PDB file of C-alpha atoms in Angstrom:
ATOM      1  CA  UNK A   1      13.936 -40.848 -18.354  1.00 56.00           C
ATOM      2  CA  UNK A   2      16.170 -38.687 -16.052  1.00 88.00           C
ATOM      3  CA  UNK A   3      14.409 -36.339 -13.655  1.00 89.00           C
ATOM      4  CA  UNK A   4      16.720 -33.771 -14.278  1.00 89.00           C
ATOM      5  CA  UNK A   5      15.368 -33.585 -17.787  1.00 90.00           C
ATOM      6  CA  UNK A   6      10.846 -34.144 -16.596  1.00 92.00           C
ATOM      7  CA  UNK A   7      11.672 -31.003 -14.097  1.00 92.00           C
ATOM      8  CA  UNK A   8      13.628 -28.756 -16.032  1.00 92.00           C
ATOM      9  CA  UNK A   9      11.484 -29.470 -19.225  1.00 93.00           C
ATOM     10  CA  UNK A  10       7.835 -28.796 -16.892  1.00 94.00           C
ATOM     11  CA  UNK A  11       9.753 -25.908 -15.575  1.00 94.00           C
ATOM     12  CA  UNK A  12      10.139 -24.203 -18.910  1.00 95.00           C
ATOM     13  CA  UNK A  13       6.918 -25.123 -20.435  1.00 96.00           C
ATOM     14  CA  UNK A  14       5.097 -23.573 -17.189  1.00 95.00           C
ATOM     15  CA  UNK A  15       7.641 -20.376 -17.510  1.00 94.00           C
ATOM     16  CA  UNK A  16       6.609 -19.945 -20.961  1.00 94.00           C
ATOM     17  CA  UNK A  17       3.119 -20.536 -20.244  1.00 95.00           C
ATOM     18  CA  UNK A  18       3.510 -17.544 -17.832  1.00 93.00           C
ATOM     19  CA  UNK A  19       4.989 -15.031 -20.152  1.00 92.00           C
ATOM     20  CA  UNK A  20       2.224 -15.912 -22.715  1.00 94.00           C
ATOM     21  CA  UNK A  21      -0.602 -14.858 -20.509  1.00 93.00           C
ATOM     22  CA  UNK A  22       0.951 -11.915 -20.043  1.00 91.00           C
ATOM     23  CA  UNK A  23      -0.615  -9.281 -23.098  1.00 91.00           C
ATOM     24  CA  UNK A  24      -3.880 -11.018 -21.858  1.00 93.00           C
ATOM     25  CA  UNK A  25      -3.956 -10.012 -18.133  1.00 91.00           C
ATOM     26  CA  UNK A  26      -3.179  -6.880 -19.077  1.00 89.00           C
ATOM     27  CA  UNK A  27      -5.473  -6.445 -21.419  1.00 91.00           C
ATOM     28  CA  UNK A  28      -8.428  -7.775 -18.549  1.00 90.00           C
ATOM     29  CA  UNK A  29      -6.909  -5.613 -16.028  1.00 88.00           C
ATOM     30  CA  UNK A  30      -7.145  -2.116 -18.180  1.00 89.00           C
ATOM     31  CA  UNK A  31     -10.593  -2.928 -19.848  1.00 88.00           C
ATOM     32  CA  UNK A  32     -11.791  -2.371 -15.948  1.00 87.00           C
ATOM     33  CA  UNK A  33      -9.556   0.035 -14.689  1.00 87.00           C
ATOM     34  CA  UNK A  34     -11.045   2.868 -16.516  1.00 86.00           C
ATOM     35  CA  UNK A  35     -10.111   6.712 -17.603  1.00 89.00           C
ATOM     36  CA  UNK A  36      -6.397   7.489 -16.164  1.00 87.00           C
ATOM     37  CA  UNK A  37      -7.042  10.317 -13.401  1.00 87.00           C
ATOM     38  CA  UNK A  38      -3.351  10.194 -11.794  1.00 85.00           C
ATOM     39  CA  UNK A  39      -0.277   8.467 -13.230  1.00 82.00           C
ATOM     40  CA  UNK A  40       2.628   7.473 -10.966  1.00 82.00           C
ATOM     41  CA  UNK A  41       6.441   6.543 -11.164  1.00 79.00           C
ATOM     42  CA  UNK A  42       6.772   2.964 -12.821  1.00 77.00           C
ATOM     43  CA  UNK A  43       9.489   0.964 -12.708  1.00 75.00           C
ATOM     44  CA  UNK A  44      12.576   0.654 -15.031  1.00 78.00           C
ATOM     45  CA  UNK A  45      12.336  -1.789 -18.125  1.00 80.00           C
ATOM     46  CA  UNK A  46      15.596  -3.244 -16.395  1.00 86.00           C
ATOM     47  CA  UNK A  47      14.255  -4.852 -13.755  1.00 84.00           C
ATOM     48  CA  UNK A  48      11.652  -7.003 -15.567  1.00 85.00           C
ATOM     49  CA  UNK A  49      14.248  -8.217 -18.439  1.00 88.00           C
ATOM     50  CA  UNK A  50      16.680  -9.206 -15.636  1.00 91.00           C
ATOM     51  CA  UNK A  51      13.981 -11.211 -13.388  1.00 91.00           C
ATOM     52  CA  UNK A  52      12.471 -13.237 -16.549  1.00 91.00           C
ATOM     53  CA  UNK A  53      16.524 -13.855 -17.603  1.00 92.00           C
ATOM     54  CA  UNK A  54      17.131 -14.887 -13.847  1.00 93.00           C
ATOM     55  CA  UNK A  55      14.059 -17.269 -13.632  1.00 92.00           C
ATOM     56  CA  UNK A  56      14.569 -19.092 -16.921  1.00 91.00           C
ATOM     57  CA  UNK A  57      18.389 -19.320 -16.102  1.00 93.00           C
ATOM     58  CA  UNK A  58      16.885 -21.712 -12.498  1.00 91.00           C
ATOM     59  CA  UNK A  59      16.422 -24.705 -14.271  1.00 91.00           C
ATOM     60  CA  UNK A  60      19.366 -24.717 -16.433  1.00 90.00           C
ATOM     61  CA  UNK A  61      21.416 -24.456 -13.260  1.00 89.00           C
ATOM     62  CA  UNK A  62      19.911 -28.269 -12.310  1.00 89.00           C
ATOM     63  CA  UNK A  63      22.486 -29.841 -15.497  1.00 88.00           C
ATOM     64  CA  UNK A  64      25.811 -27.779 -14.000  1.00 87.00           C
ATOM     65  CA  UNK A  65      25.897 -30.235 -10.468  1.00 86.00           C
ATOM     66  CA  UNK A  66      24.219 -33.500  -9.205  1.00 86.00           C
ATOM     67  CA  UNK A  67      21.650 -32.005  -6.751  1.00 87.00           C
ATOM     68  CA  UNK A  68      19.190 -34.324  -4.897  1.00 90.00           C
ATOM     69  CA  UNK A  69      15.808 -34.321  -6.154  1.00 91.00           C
ATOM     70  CA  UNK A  70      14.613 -31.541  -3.318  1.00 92.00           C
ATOM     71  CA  UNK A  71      17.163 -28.846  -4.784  1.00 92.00           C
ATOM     72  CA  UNK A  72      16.032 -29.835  -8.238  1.00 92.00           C
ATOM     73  CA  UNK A  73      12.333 -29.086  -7.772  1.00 93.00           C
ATOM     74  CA  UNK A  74      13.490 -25.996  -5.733  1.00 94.00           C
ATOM     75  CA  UNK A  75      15.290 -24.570  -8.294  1.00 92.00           C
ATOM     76  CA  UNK A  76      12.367 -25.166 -10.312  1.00 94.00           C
ATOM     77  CA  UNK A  77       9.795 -23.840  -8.162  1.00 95.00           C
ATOM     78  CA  UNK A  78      11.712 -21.399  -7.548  1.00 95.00           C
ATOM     79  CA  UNK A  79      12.186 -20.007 -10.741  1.00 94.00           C
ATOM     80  CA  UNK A  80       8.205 -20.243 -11.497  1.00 95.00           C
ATOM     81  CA  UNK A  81       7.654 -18.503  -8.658  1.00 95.00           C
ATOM     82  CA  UNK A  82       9.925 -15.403  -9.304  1.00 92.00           C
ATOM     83  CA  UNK A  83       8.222 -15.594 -13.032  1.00 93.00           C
ATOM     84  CA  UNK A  84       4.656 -15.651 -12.042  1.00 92.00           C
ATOM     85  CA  UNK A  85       5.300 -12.472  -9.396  1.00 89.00           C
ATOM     86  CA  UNK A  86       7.459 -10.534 -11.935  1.00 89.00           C
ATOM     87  CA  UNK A  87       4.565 -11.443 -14.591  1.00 90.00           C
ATOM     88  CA  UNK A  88       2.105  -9.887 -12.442  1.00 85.00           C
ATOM     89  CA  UNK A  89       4.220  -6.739 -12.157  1.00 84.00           C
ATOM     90  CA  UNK A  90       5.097  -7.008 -15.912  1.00 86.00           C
ATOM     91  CA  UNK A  91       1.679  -6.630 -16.437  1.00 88.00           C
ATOM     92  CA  UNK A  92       0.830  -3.158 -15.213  1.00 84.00           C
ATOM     93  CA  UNK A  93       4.366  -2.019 -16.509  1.00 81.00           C
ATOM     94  CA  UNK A  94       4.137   1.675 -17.945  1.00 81.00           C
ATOM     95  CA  UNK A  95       0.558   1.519 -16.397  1.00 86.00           C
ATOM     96  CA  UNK A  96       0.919   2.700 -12.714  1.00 87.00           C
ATOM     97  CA  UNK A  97      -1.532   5.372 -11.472  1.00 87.00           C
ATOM     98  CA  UNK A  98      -4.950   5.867 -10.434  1.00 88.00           C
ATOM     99  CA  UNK A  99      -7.659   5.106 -12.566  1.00 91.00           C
ATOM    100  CA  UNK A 100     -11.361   6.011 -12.437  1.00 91.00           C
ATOM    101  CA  UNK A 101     -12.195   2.412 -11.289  1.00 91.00           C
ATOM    102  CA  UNK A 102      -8.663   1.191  -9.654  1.00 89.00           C
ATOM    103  CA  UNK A 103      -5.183   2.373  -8.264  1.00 88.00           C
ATOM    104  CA  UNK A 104      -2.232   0.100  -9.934  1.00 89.00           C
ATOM    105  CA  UNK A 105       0.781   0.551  -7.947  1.00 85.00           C
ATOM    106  CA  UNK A 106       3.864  -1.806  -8.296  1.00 80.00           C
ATOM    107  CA  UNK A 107       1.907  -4.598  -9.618  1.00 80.00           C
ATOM    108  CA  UNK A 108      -0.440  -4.602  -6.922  1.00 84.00           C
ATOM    109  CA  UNK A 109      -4.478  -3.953  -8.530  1.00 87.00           C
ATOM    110  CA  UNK A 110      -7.176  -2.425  -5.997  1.00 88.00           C
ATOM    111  CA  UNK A 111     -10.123  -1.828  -7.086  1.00 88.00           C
ATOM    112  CA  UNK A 112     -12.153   1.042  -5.374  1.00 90.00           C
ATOM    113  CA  UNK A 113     -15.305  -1.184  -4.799  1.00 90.00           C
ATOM    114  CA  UNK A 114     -13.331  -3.783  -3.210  1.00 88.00           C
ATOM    115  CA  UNK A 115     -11.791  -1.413  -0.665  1.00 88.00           C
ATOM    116  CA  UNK A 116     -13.453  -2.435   2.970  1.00 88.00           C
ATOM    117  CA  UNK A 117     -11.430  -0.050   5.003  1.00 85.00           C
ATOM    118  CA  UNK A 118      -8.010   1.556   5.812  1.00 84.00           C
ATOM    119  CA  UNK A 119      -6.616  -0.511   8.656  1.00 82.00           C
ATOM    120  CA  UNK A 120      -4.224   2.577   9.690  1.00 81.00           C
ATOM    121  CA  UNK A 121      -7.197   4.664  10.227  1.00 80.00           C
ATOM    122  CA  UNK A 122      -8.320   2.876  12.878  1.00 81.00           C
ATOM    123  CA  UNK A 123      -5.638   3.208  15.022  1.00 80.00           C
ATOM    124  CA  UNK A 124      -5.188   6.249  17.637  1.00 83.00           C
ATOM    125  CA  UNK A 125      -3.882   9.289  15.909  1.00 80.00           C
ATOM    126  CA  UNK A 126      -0.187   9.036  17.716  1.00 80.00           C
ATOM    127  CA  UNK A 127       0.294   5.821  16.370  1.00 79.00           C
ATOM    128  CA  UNK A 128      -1.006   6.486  12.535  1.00 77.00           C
ATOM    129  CA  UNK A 129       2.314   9.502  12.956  1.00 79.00           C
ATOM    130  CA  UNK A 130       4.878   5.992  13.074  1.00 78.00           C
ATOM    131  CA  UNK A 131       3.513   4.542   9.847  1.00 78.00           C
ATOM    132  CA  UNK A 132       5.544   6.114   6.231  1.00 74.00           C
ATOM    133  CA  UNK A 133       3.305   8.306   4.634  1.00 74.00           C
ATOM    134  CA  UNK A 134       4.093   6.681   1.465  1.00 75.00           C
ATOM    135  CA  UNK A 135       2.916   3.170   2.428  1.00 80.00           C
ATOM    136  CA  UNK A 136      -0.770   2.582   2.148  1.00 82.00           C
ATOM    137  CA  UNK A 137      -2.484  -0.212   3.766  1.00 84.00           C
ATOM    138  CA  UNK A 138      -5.926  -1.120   2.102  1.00 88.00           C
ATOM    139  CA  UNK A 139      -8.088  -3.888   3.403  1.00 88.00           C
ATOM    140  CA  UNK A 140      -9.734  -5.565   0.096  1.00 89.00           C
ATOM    141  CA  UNK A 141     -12.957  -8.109   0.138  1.00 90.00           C
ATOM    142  CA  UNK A 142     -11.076 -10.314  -2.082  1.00 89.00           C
ATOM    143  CA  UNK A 143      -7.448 -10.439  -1.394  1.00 87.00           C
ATOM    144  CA  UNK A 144      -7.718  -9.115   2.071  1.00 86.00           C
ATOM    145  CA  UNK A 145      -4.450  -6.534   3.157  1.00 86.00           C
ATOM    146  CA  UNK A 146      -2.900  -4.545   0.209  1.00 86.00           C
ATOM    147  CA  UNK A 147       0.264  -3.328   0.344  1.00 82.00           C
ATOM    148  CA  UNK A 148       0.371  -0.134  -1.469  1.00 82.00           C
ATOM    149  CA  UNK A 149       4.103   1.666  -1.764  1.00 77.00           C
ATOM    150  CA  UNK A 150       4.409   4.417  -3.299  1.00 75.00           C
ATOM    151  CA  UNK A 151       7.823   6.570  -4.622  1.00 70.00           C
ATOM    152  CA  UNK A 152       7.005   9.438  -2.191  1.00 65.00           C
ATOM    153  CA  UNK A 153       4.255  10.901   0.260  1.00 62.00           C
ATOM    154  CA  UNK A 154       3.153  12.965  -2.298  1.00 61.00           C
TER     155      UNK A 154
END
């Protein structure tokens, strides 16, 4: 059997896979996120359409030339990866804020019990003044540094 077929076919069965766990991570994620004490600015509807169109489009460009089998699993990799990351942010979509048990922002999940520290803290005052105001750094137990970027300082 062609290659170009075993790839593209294990591409699209794994991107479908994705986008089917999707109502279920969400649902896990809210059931411990608790009461909503802050909600923030979420992204546009756009932007999650035209990633999941853009990933399952990947494979399909393996047929159009006669790549070696490197660009071939590329393309498919590729096109996994940029569904699994836009799944996780598909996830929280419409859900951003800060919960009684959790802050959602752009797809990133902390919870507050996980928090260790605030790596920015513990640097001299001067320097803390160079970091944007609306970038948060959180140190986790679990998935060590969070990135944390928020619309405004606000």
């Amino acid at each position: 059997m062609n290659t170009k077929i075993i790839i593209s076919a294990v591409a699209y069965v794994l991107l479908i896979a994705d986008v089917a766990t999707v109502p279920f991570r969400s649902k896990k994620i809210m059931s411990m996120a608790g009461e909503l004490k802050m909600a923030l600015k979420n992204r546009s509807k756009a932007y999650f359409y035209a990633m999941y169109a853009f990933a399952f489009i990947l494979p399909a460009i393996i047929f159009l030339r006669n790549y070696s089998l490197a660009y071939n699993l590329m393309f498919a990799l590729v096109a996994i990866m940029g569904a699994e990351l836009t799944s996780r942010d598909f996830v929280t979509k419409g859900k951003y804020g800060v919960y009684e048990h959790c802050a959602i922002v752009n797809g990133i999940t902390v919870l507050f019990n996980d928090i260790v520290t605030f790596p920015i803290l513990n640097l001299p005052e001067d320097e803390q003044e160079k970091y944007d105001h609306a970038n948060l750094v959180v140190a986790t137990k679990s998935k060590g540094n969070q990135n944390l970027v928020f619309a405004n300082a606000d």
